[in-house]
Amino acid sequence: MATETIKVNSREFVVKKYSFPTEQIPRLDYQDKKAEKLIENGQPVILTGSDLVGSAHHWDIGYLCSNLGSGQYTVYSSADGKFKYYDDKKLTQNKQFKPPTTQTDMTFQEFAAKLKRKDNKELMYLQQPLNDTVGTRIVMDFTNFNWGWANETQKKNHWGPMTSNLLLVGMEGVITPAHYDEQENLFAQIQGYKRFLLFDPSQFECMYPYPIYHPHDRQSQVDFDNPDLTKFPNFANVKGYEGIVGPRDVLYLPMYWWHQVESLHGHGETISITFWYKAAPTVKVVYPLTSGQKVAIMRNIEKMIAEALNDNESMPSFMQAMVQGRYT
Ligand SMILES: O=C(O)C(=O)C[C@H](CCCc1ccccc1)C(=O)O
Ligand SMILES: [Zn+2]
């Protein structure tokens, strides 16, 4: 895999080289009016200075070990370092599906002990919603997040309620392959460095998500390391954005934007917290529709057809019969 070294301020990062061009994600102070405008327009921006999780800046593996309590944490492991999310509620509809990662529940202390080992064959990624099993100091840190700003941003942009805060602790080199989520996201980085590759929802035609009933719904089928341009020809035209988030940075990741996330080597484990919010309600449909709205329409139609046919095997021929040679 070809790599390139990029220098950001005084730091060097070795990143994987891909086939597509990218522009930089804007990086602005969180109080900059331009940043507020970008968020209002559903455009990604890396925000500095917000201290959204300032009270967690001292979180490291040791502190989490001592203060996260003895609750069970979901830890994924992967031989190739890729952690393509799969919806385990859809496993029943896909008997032959083989999960690409294994999921183990363990205490944070067990996870930390595994991180220290030198004989790990697989990469590991802890992904667990913060809940009330955490220790009192974590609760205190959580209470001291910059909720004033977060709530103001939520209100100003008419986002729905915050649904969850996912704690992410990844080994260097873990990759979350390209996918989109259906929620607005303020992504707070606490330790380590993550490279985000982002693609506008209008790039849907280049990303070829799995069918809606597939466990990998919302994930791209394209292997960025070896794109199959016969099966996925439009991927050759994809254009992205990229940026590196480090400690104290917050990325506003708009709903429906495709993203791939890479924990960079040489800067230790990554610790992040997501702040996911339900979408703003569509009060009045305004034309032309946004690309995100078109993705929502496609999803609803796919769901209705799958339900009406009640036979996923017949979806491919049905969908092709509907458009092939007709909508050219
Ligand atoms: O914050 C986001 O949206 C990301 O994709 C961050 C990503 C991990 C997300 C794991 C995940 C993806 C989908 C559903 C539930 C959990 C990373 O940082 O590696
Ligand atoms: Zn995501």
mmCIF file of C-alpha atoms and ligand atoms in Angstrom:
data_model
loop_
_atom_site.group_PDB
_atom_site.id
_atom_site.type_symbol
_atom_site.label_atom_id
_atom_site.label_comp_id
_atom_site.label_asym_id
_atom_site.label_seq_id
_atom_site.Cartn_x
_atom_site.Cartn_y
_atom_site.Cartn_z
ATOM 1 C CA MET A 1 0.000 0.000 0.000
ATOM 2 C CA ALA A 2 1.506 3.309 -1.099
ATOM 3 C CA THR A 3 1.760 5.952 1.606
ATOM 4 C CA GLU A 4 2.602 9.651 1.722
ATOM 5 C CA THR A 5 3.915 11.774 4.562
ATOM 6 C CA ILE A 6 2.053 14.995 5.346
ATOM 7 C CA LYS A 7 3.252 17.635 7.741
ATOM 8 C CA VAL A 8 0.692 19.502 9.834
ATOM 9 C CA ASN A 9 2.268 22.223 11.980
ATOM 10 C CA SER A 10 5.177 20.464 13.707
ATOM 11 C CA ARG A 11 3.805 16.942 13.320
ATOM 12 C CA GLU A 12 4.335 14.371 10.579
ATOM 13 C CA PHE A 13 1.708 11.859 9.557
ATOM 14 C CA VAL A 14 2.119 8.857 7.269
ATOM 15 C CA VAL A 15 -1.171 8.290 5.424
ATOM 16 C CA LYS A 16 -2.338 5.748 2.844
ATOM 17 C CA LYS A 17 -2.469 6.999 -0.729
ATOM 18 C CA TYR A 18 -5.746 6.427 -2.576
ATOM 19 C CA SER A 19 -6.789 6.737 -6.219
ATOM 20 C CA PHE A 20 -9.121 9.729 -5.781
ATOM 21 C CA PRO A 21 -8.435 13.472 -5.403
ATOM 22 C CA THR A 22 -9.288 15.263 -2.171
ATOM 23 C CA GLU A 23 -9.553 18.851 -0.943
ATOM 24 C CA GLN A 24 -8.936 19.918 2.656
ATOM 25 C CA ILE A 25 -11.843 20.030 5.116
ATOM 26 C CA PRO A 26 -11.995 23.653 6.388
ATOM 27 C CA ARG A 27 -10.462 24.157 9.847
ATOM 28 C CA LEU A 28 -11.887 27.107 11.764
ATOM 29 C CA ASP A 29 -12.273 28.440 15.296
ATOM 30 C CA TYR A 30 -15.610 27.285 16.673
ATOM 31 C CA GLN A 31 -16.736 30.890 17.179
ATOM 32 C CA ASP A 32 -15.884 31.927 13.615
ATOM 33 C CA LYS A 33 -19.078 33.025 11.825
ATOM 34 C CA LYS A 34 -17.874 31.106 8.731
ATOM 35 C CA ALA A 35 -17.855 27.912 10.810
ATOM 36 C CA GLU A 36 -21.429 28.534 11.984
ATOM 37 C CA LYS A 37 -22.466 29.127 8.378
ATOM 38 C CA LEU A 38 -20.899 25.842 7.237
ATOM 39 C CA ILE A 39 -22.757 23.916 9.963
ATOM 40 C CA GLU A 40 -26.000 25.698 9.050
ATOM 41 C CA ASN A 41 -25.492 24.591 5.424
ATOM 42 C CA GLY A 42 -24.718 20.988 6.369
ATOM 43 C CA GLN A 43 -21.097 21.309 5.293
ATOM 44 C CA PRO A 44 -18.267 19.567 7.230
ATOM 45 C CA VAL A 45 -15.836 21.673 9.253
ATOM 46 C CA ILE A 46 -13.114 20.936 11.794
ATOM 47 C CA LEU A 47 -13.686 23.212 14.788
ATOM 48 C CA THR A 48 -10.894 24.305 17.115
ATOM 49 C CA GLY A 49 -11.157 25.854 20.567
ATOM 50 C CA SER A 50 -14.618 24.575 21.477
ATOM 51 C CA ASP A 51 -13.437 22.524 24.444
ATOM 52 C CA LEU A 52 -16.572 20.434 23.787
ATOM 53 C CA VAL A 53 -14.875 17.657 25.756
ATOM 54 C CA GLY A 54 -12.291 19.867 27.481
ATOM 55 C CA SER A 55 -13.023 18.110 30.759
ATOM 56 C CA ALA A 56 -11.852 14.867 29.151
ATOM 57 C CA HIS A 57 -8.527 16.124 27.815
ATOM 58 C CA HIS A 58 -6.737 14.182 30.558
ATOM 59 C CA TRP A 59 -8.410 10.892 29.550
ATOM 60 C CA ASP A 60 -5.818 8.311 28.610
ATOM 61 C CA ILE A 61 -5.856 4.500 28.773
ATOM 62 C CA GLY A 62 -4.647 4.517 32.384
ATOM 63 C CA TYR A 63 -7.213 7.051 33.588
ATOM 64 C CA LEU A 64 -10.029 5.198 31.798
ATOM 65 C CA CYS A 65 -8.770 1.957 33.357
ATOM 66 C CA SER A 66 -9.036 3.432 36.817
ATOM 67 C CA ASN A 67 -12.317 5.255 36.349
ATOM 68 C CA LEU A 68 -14.516 3.440 33.828
ATOM 69 C CA GLY A 69 -15.595 0.881 36.402
ATOM 70 C CA SER A 70 -15.944 -2.833 35.786
ATOM 71 C CA GLY A 71 -18.741 -2.734 33.201
ATOM 72 C CA GLN A 72 -18.597 -4.783 29.995
ATOM 73 C CA TYR A 73 -17.328 -3.015 26.866
ATOM 74 C CA THR A 74 -17.818 -4.088 23.254
ATOM 75 C CA VAL A 75 -14.429 -4.696 21.622
ATOM 76 C CA TYR A 76 -14.162 -5.603 17.925
ATOM 77 C CA SER A 77 -11.091 -7.283 16.508
ATOM 78 C CA SER A 78 -10.055 -7.545 12.874
ATOM 79 C CA ALA A 79 -7.229 -9.345 11.100
ATOM 80 C CA ASP A 80 -6.939 -6.713 8.349
ATOM 81 C CA GLY A 81 -7.478 -3.670 10.593
ATOM 82 C CA LYS A 82 -10.738 -2.777 8.864
ATOM 83 C CA PHE A 83 -13.857 -2.476 11.011
ATOM 84 C CA LYS A 84 -16.750 -2.400 8.562
ATOM 85 C CA TYR A 85 -19.830 -1.922 10.706
ATOM 86 C CA TYR A 86 -22.577 -4.525 10.368
ATOM 87 C CA ASP A 87 -26.094 -4.460 11.761
ATOM 88 C CA ASP A 88 -26.490 -7.695 13.701
ATOM 89 C CA LYS A 89 -30.269 -7.270 13.534
ATOM 90 C CA LYS A 90 -30.033 -8.024 9.790
ATOM 91 C CA LEU A 91 -28.014 -11.243 10.141
ATOM 92 C CA THR A 92 -31.202 -13.327 10.071
ATOM 93 C CA GLN A 93 -32.062 -12.021 6.556
ATOM 94 C CA ASN A 94 -28.599 -12.976 5.274
ATOM 95 C CA LYS A 95 -27.695 -16.526 6.316
ATOM 96 C CA GLN A 96 -24.481 -16.643 4.294
ATOM 97 C CA PHE A 97 -23.144 -13.339 5.697
ATOM 98 C CA LYS A 98 -19.785 -13.753 7.465
ATOM 99 C CA PRO A 99 -19.060 -10.875 9.872
ATOM 100 C CA PRO A 100 -15.679 -9.331 8.915
ATOM 101 C CA THR A 101 -14.807 -8.662 12.568
ATOM 102 C CA THR A 102 -15.278 -10.585 15.811
ATOM 103 C CA GLN A 103 -17.025 -8.936 18.724
ATOM 104 C CA THR A 104 -16.041 -9.674 22.329
ATOM 105 C CA ASP A 105 -17.368 -8.104 25.521
ATOM 106 C CA MET A 106 -14.775 -7.444 28.211
ATOM 107 C CA THR A 107 -13.964 -4.987 30.987
ATOM 108 C CA PHE A 108 -11.910 -1.931 30.095
ATOM 109 C CA GLN A 109 -9.114 -3.310 32.273
ATOM 110 C CA GLU A 110 -9.005 -6.498 30.161
ATOM 111 C CA PHE A 111 -8.953 -4.385 27.001
ATOM 112 C CA ALA A 112 -6.105 -2.227 28.362
ATOM 113 C CA ALA A 113 -4.110 -5.347 29.277
ATOM 114 C CA LYS A 114 -4.549 -6.659 25.714
ATOM 115 C CA LEU A 115 -3.338 -3.335 24.295
ATOM 116 C CA LYS A 116 -0.085 -3.757 26.219
ATOM 117 C CA ARG A 117 0.629 -7.207 24.772
ATOM 118 C CA LYS A 118 3.176 -7.432 21.982
ATOM 119 C CA ASP A 119 1.766 -10.620 20.470
ATOM 120 C CA ASN A 120 -1.551 -9.226 19.246
ATOM 121 C CA LYS A 121 -2.319 -10.844 15.864
ATOM 122 C CA GLU A 122 -5.355 -8.636 15.277
ATOM 123 C CA LEU A 123 -6.129 -4.957 15.691
ATOM 124 C CA MET A 124 -8.729 -4.052 18.292
ATOM 125 C CA TYR A 125 -11.331 -1.314 18.462
ATOM 126 C CA LEU A 126 -13.438 -0.597 21.573
ATOM 127 C CA GLN A 127 -16.777 0.976 20.662
ATOM 128 C CA GLN A 128 -19.208 1.464 23.526
ATOM 129 C CA PRO A 129 -21.938 3.994 24.282
ATOM 130 C CA LEU A 130 -21.110 5.847 27.512
ATOM 131 C CA ASN A 131 -23.628 4.671 30.088
ATOM 132 C CA ASP A 132 -24.234 4.915 33.815
ATOM 133 C CA THR A 133 -21.914 2.040 34.733
ATOM 134 C CA VAL A 134 -18.984 4.444 34.504
ATOM 135 C CA GLY A 135 -17.196 5.679 37.626
ATOM 136 C CA THR A 136 -18.022 8.968 39.354
ATOM 137 C CA ARG A 137 -15.005 10.845 37.939
ATOM 138 C CA ILE A 138 -16.062 9.966 34.396
ATOM 139 C CA VAL A 139 -19.595 11.140 35.230
ATOM 140 C CA MET A 140 -18.085 14.391 36.496
ATOM 141 C CA ASP A 141 -15.962 14.818 33.352
ATOM 142 C CA PHE A 142 -19.062 14.078 31.226
ATOM 143 C CA THR A 143 -21.104 16.630 33.155
ATOM 144 C CA ASN A 144 -18.398 19.217 32.494
ATOM 145 C CA PHE A 145 -18.465 18.822 28.693
ATOM 146 C CA ASN A 146 -19.236 22.112 26.969
ATOM 147 C CA TRP A 147 -22.966 21.339 26.847
ATOM 148 C CA GLY A 148 -23.747 25.049 26.551
ATOM 149 C CA TRP A 149 -22.181 25.206 23.111
ATOM 150 C CA ALA A 150 -23.406 21.756 22.051
ATOM 151 C CA ASN A 151 -26.994 22.558 23.016
ATOM 152 C CA GLU A 152 -26.807 25.962 21.330
ATOM 153 C CA THR A 153 -25.527 24.350 18.106
ATOM 154 C CA GLN A 154 -28.266 21.716 18.313
ATOM 155 C CA LYS A 155 -30.919 24.383 18.772
ATOM 156 C CA LYS A 156 -29.637 26.836 16.144
ATOM 157 C CA ASN A 157 -29.645 24.078 13.525
ATOM 158 C CA HIS A 158 -32.984 22.602 14.631
ATOM 159 C CA TRP A 159 -31.388 19.205 15.181
ATOM 160 C CA GLY A 160 -33.460 16.599 17.016
ATOM 161 C CA PRO A 161 -32.515 15.149 20.402
ATOM 162 C CA MET A 162 -28.991 13.860 21.067
ATOM 163 C CA THR A 163 -29.235 10.070 20.832
ATOM 164 C CA SER A 164 -25.873 8.779 22.063
ATOM 165 C CA ASN A 165 -22.252 9.367 22.891
ATOM 166 C CA LEU A 166 -20.127 6.538 21.576
ATOM 167 C CA LEU A 167 -16.724 6.092 23.278
ATOM 168 C CA LEU A 168 -14.174 4.962 20.692
ATOM 169 C CA VAL A 169 -10.742 3.628 21.706
ATOM 170 C CA GLY A 170 -8.772 2.337 18.745
ATOM 171 C CA MET A 171 -5.314 0.885 18.225
ATOM 172 C CA GLU A 172 -3.062 2.755 15.798
ATOM 173 C CA GLY A 173 -3.945 1.731 12.247
ATOM 174 C CA VAL A 174 -7.616 0.780 12.753
ATOM 175 C CA ILE A 175 -9.830 1.841 9.846
ATOM 176 C CA THR A 176 -13.581 2.358 9.721
ATOM 177 C CA PRO A 177 -14.372 1.929 6.011
ATOM 178 C CA ALA A 178 -16.534 4.384 4.071
ATOM 179 C CA HIS A 179 -20.162 4.617 5.173
ATOM 180 C CA TYR A 180 -22.781 7.229 5.921
ATOM 181 C CA ASP A 181 -24.912 7.690 9.049
ATOM 182 C CA GLU A 182 -28.437 9.078 9.317
ATOM 183 C CA GLN A 183 -27.674 11.419 12.189
ATOM 184 C CA GLU A 184 -25.862 14.725 12.633
ATOM 185 C CA ASN A 185 -22.560 14.235 14.424
ATOM 186 C CA LEU A 186 -20.217 16.382 16.490
ATOM 187 C CA PHE A 187 -17.141 14.152 16.579
ATOM 188 C CA ALA A 188 -14.796 15.035 19.464
ATOM 189 C CA GLN A 189 -11.173 13.827 19.419
ATOM 190 C CA ILE A 190 -9.472 13.348 22.789
ATOM 191 C CA GLN A 191 -6.217 11.434 22.182
ATOM 192 C CA GLY A 192 -4.339 10.425 19.062
ATOM 193 C CA TYR A 193 -4.945 11.474 15.463
ATOM 194 C CA LYS A 194 -7.641 10.368 13.006
ATOM 195 C CA ARG A 195 -7.675 11.044 9.287
ATOM 196 C CA PHE A 196 -11.184 11.579 7.939
ATOM 197 C CA LEU A 197 -11.973 11.043 4.254
ATOM 198 C CA LEU A 198 -15.353 12.639 3.500
ATOM 199 C CA PHE A 199 -17.584 12.513 0.423
ATOM 200 C CA ASP A 200 -20.600 14.698 -0.307
ATOM 201 C CA PRO A 201 -23.942 12.811 -0.330
ATOM 202 C CA SER A 202 -24.130 13.715 -4.061
ATOM 203 C CA GLN A 203 -21.306 11.174 -4.575
ATOM 204 C CA PHE A 204 -23.828 8.381 -3.833
ATOM 205 C CA GLU A 205 -23.485 7.107 -7.432
ATOM 206 C CA CYS A 206 -19.748 6.596 -6.881
ATOM 207 C CA MET A 207 -19.997 4.783 -3.532
ATOM 208 C CA TYR A 208 -22.298 1.793 -4.272
ATOM 209 C CA PRO A 209 -23.737 1.056 -0.803
ATOM 210 C CA TYR A 210 -24.900 -2.502 0.005
ATOM 211 C CA PRO A 211 -28.620 -3.251 -0.406
ATOM 212 C CA ILE A 212 -30.822 -1.848 2.333
ATOM 213 C CA TYR A 213 -31.577 -5.292 3.837
ATOM 214 C CA HIS A 214 -27.870 -6.222 3.962
ATOM 215 C CA PRO A 215 -26.053 -6.191 7.344
ATOM 216 C CA HIS A 216 -23.638 -3.695 5.733
ATOM 217 C CA ASP A 217 -26.494 -1.305 4.852
ATOM 218 C CA ARG A 218 -25.078 2.259 4.571
ATOM 219 C CA GLN A 219 -21.543 0.950 4.006
ATOM 220 C CA SER A 220 -19.785 1.317 0.635
ATOM 221 C CA GLN A 221 -19.058 -1.918 -1.261
ATOM 222 C CA VAL A 222 -15.929 -0.368 -2.774
ATOM 223 C CA ASP A 223 -12.595 -1.565 -1.367
ATOM 224 C CA PHE A 224 -10.594 1.683 -1.325
ATOM 225 C CA ASP A 225 -7.351 -0.319 -1.377
ATOM 226 C CA ASN A 226 -8.328 -2.205 -4.536
ATOM 227 C CA PRO A 227 -11.421 -0.669 -6.160
ATOM 228 C CA ASP A 228 -13.187 -2.992 -8.650
ATOM 229 C CA LEU A 229 -13.916 -0.476 -11.412
ATOM 230 C CA THR A 230 -15.702 -3.128 -13.470
ATOM 231 C CA LYS A 231 -18.342 -3.589 -10.792
ATOM 232 C CA PHE A 232 -18.142 0.019 -9.526
ATOM 233 C CA PRO A 233 -17.171 2.155 -12.560
ATOM 234 C CA ASN A 234 -18.303 5.507 -11.137
ATOM 235 C CA PHE A 235 -15.833 5.195 -8.264
ATOM 236 C CA ALA A 236 -13.255 6.386 -10.803
ATOM 237 C CA ASN A 237 -14.932 9.819 -10.677
ATOM 238 C CA VAL A 238 -15.187 10.144 -6.892
ATOM 239 C CA LYS A 239 -13.901 13.389 -5.320
ATOM 240 C CA GLY A 240 -13.434 13.726 -1.558
ATOM 241 C CA TYR A 241 -12.407 15.966 1.290
ATOM 242 C CA GLU A 242 -9.908 15.066 3.944
ATOM 243 C CA GLY A 243 -8.606 16.353 7.256
ATOM 244 C CA ILE A 244 -6.752 15.173 10.318
ATOM 245 C CA VAL A 245 -8.398 15.639 13.720
ATOM 246 C CA GLY A 246 -6.249 15.641 16.847
ATOM 247 C CA PRO A 247 -6.778 16.239 20.565
ATOM 248 C CA ARG A 248 -9.238 19.087 21.239
ATOM 249 C CA ASP A 249 -10.524 19.139 17.641
ATOM 250 C CA VAL A 250 -14.216 18.645 16.898
ATOM 251 C CA LEU A 251 -15.371 17.607 13.423
ATOM 252 C CA TYR A 252 -18.913 18.508 12.411
ATOM 253 C CA LEU A 253 -19.853 15.496 10.301
ATOM 254 C CA PRO A 254 -23.159 16.206 8.544
ATOM 255 C CA MET A 255 -25.810 13.510 8.163
ATOM 256 C CA TYR A 256 -25.566 11.443 4.919
ATOM 257 C CA TRP A 257 -21.946 12.490 4.299
ATOM 258 C CA TRP A 258 -19.809 9.461 3.456
ATOM 259 C CA HIS A 259 -16.761 9.077 5.658
ATOM 260 C CA GLN A 260 -13.835 6.744 6.190
ATOM 261 C CA VAL A 261 -11.864 7.106 9.426
ATOM 262 C CA GLU A 262 -8.240 6.050 9.882
ATOM 263 C CA SER A 263 -6.414 6.018 13.235
ATOM 264 C CA LEU A 264 -2.912 7.179 12.320
ATOM 265 C CA HIS A 265 0.310 5.424 13.280
ATOM 266 C CA GLY A 266 2.925 6.949 15.552
ATOM 267 C CA HIS A 267 0.657 8.881 17.895
ATOM 268 C CA GLY A 268 -0.738 6.197 20.182
ATOM 269 C CA GLU A 269 -4.212 4.804 20.652
ATOM 270 C CA THR A 270 -7.054 7.075 19.552
ATOM 271 C CA ILE A 271 -9.777 8.128 21.984
ATOM 272 C CA SER A 272 -12.865 9.833 20.565
ATOM 273 C CA ILE A 273 -16.447 10.572 21.583
ATOM 274 C CA THR A 274 -19.329 11.041 19.139
ATOM 275 C CA PHE A 275 -22.311 13.306 19.796
ATOM 276 C CA TRP A 276 -25.064 11.979 17.500
ATOM 277 C CA TYR A 277 -28.261 13.982 17.001
ATOM 278 C CA LYS A 278 -31.488 13.047 15.211
ATOM 279 C CA ALA A 279 -32.075 15.007 12.032
ATOM 280 C CA ALA A 280 -33.802 18.348 11.869
ATOM 281 C CA PRO A 281 -37.440 17.766 10.888
ATOM 282 C CA THR A 282 -38.311 18.680 7.292
ATOM 283 C CA VAL A 283 -40.978 21.308 7.947
ATOM 284 C CA LYS A 284 -41.529 22.306 4.347
ATOM 285 C CA VAL A 285 -40.055 20.510 1.318
ATOM 286 C CA VAL A 286 -38.036 23.020 -0.681
ATOM 287 C CA TYR A 287 -37.053 22.251 -4.303
ATOM 288 C CA PRO A 288 -34.586 21.413 -5.621
ATOM 289 C CA LEU A 289 -34.159 18.560 -3.146
ATOM 290 C CA THR A 290 -30.802 18.202 -1.415
ATOM 291 C CA SER A 291 -28.662 15.136 -2.187
ATOM 292 C CA GLY A 292 -29.278 13.933 1.373
ATOM 293 C CA GLN A 293 -33.035 14.118 0.842
ATOM 294 C CA LYS A 294 -32.655 12.052 -2.339
ATOM 295 C CA VAL A 295 -30.746 9.387 -0.369
ATOM 296 C CA ALA A 296 -33.572 9.341 2.188
ATOM 297 C CA ILE A 297 -36.121 8.916 -0.638
ATOM 298 C CA MET A 298 -34.081 6.055 -2.170
ATOM 299 C CA ARG A 299 -33.918 4.329 1.209
ATOM 300 C CA ASN A 300 -37.659 4.621 1.742
ATOM 301 C CA ILE A 301 -38.399 3.227 -1.731
ATOM 302 C CA GLU A 302 -35.958 0.331 -1.258
ATOM 303 C CA LYS A 303 -37.578 -0.471 2.084
ATOM 304 C CA MET A 304 -41.086 -0.407 0.585
ATOM 305 C CA ILE A 305 -40.121 -2.635 -2.359
ATOM 306 C CA ALA A 306 -38.333 -5.125 -0.068
ATOM 307 C CA GLU A 307 -41.415 -5.227 2.145
ATOM 308 C CA ALA A 308 -43.837 -5.562 -0.782
ATOM 309 C CA LEU A 309 -41.834 -8.344 -2.455
ATOM 310 C CA ASN A 310 -41.148 -10.016 0.878
ATOM 311 C CA ASP A 311 -38.355 -11.956 -0.849
ATOM 312 C CA ASN A 312 -34.902 -10.337 -0.884
ATOM 313 C CA GLU A 313 -33.686 -12.850 -3.479
ATOM 314 C CA SER A 314 -36.027 -11.293 -6.046
ATOM 315 C CA MET A 315 -34.943 -7.696 -5.308
ATOM 316 C CA PRO A 316 -32.011 -7.571 -7.799
ATOM 317 C CA SER A 317 -34.074 -8.702 -10.802
ATOM 318 C CA PHE A 318 -37.030 -6.537 -9.758
ATOM 319 C CA MET A 319 -34.899 -3.402 -9.328
ATOM 320 C CA GLN A 320 -33.090 -3.978 -12.622
ATOM 321 C CA ALA A 321 -36.330 -4.716 -14.492
ATOM 322 C CA MET A 322 -37.649 -1.406 -13.231
ATOM 323 C CA VAL A 323 -34.834 0.752 -14.660
ATOM 324 C CA GLN A 324 -32.638 -1.222 -17.064
ATOM 325 C CA GLY A 325 -32.995 0.012 -20.625
ATOM 326 C CA ARG A 326 -35.827 2.333 -19.511
ATOM 327 C CA TYR A 327 -34.194 5.128 -17.552
ATOM 328 C CA THR A 328 -31.063 5.563 -19.604
HETATM 329 O O1 LIG B 1 -18.608 8.905 14.241
HETATM 330 C C1 LIG B 1 -18.830 8.231 13.203
HETATM 331 O O2 LIG B 1 -19.874 8.312 12.521
HETATM 332 C C2 LIG B 1 -17.800 7.275 12.740
HETATM 333 O O3 LIG B 1 -17.999 6.618 11.723
HETATM 334 C C3 LIG B 1 -16.571 7.139 13.585
HETATM 335 C C4 LIG B 1 -15.851 5.798 13.372
HETATM 336 C C5 LIG B 1 -16.416 4.658 14.231
HETATM 337 C C6 LIG B 1 -17.909 4.526 14.095
HETATM 338 C C7 LIG B 1 -18.395 3.128 14.436
HETATM 339 C C8 LIG B 1 -19.844 2.998 14.081
HETATM 340 C C9 LIG B 1 -20.254 3.241 12.778
HETATM 341 C C10 LIG B 1 -21.621 3.117 12.462
HETATM 342 C C11 LIG B 1 -22.525 2.760 13.435
HETATM 343 C C12 LIG B 1 -22.093 2.532 14.733
HETATM 344 C C13 LIG B 1 -20.742 2.641 15.056
HETATM 345 C C14 LIG B 1 -14.400 5.957 13.782
HETATM 346 O O4 LIG B 1 -14.055 6.995 14.389
HETATM 347 O O5 LIG B 1 -13.624 5.023 13.485
HETATM 348 ZN ZN ZN B 2 -19.972 7.048 10.906
#
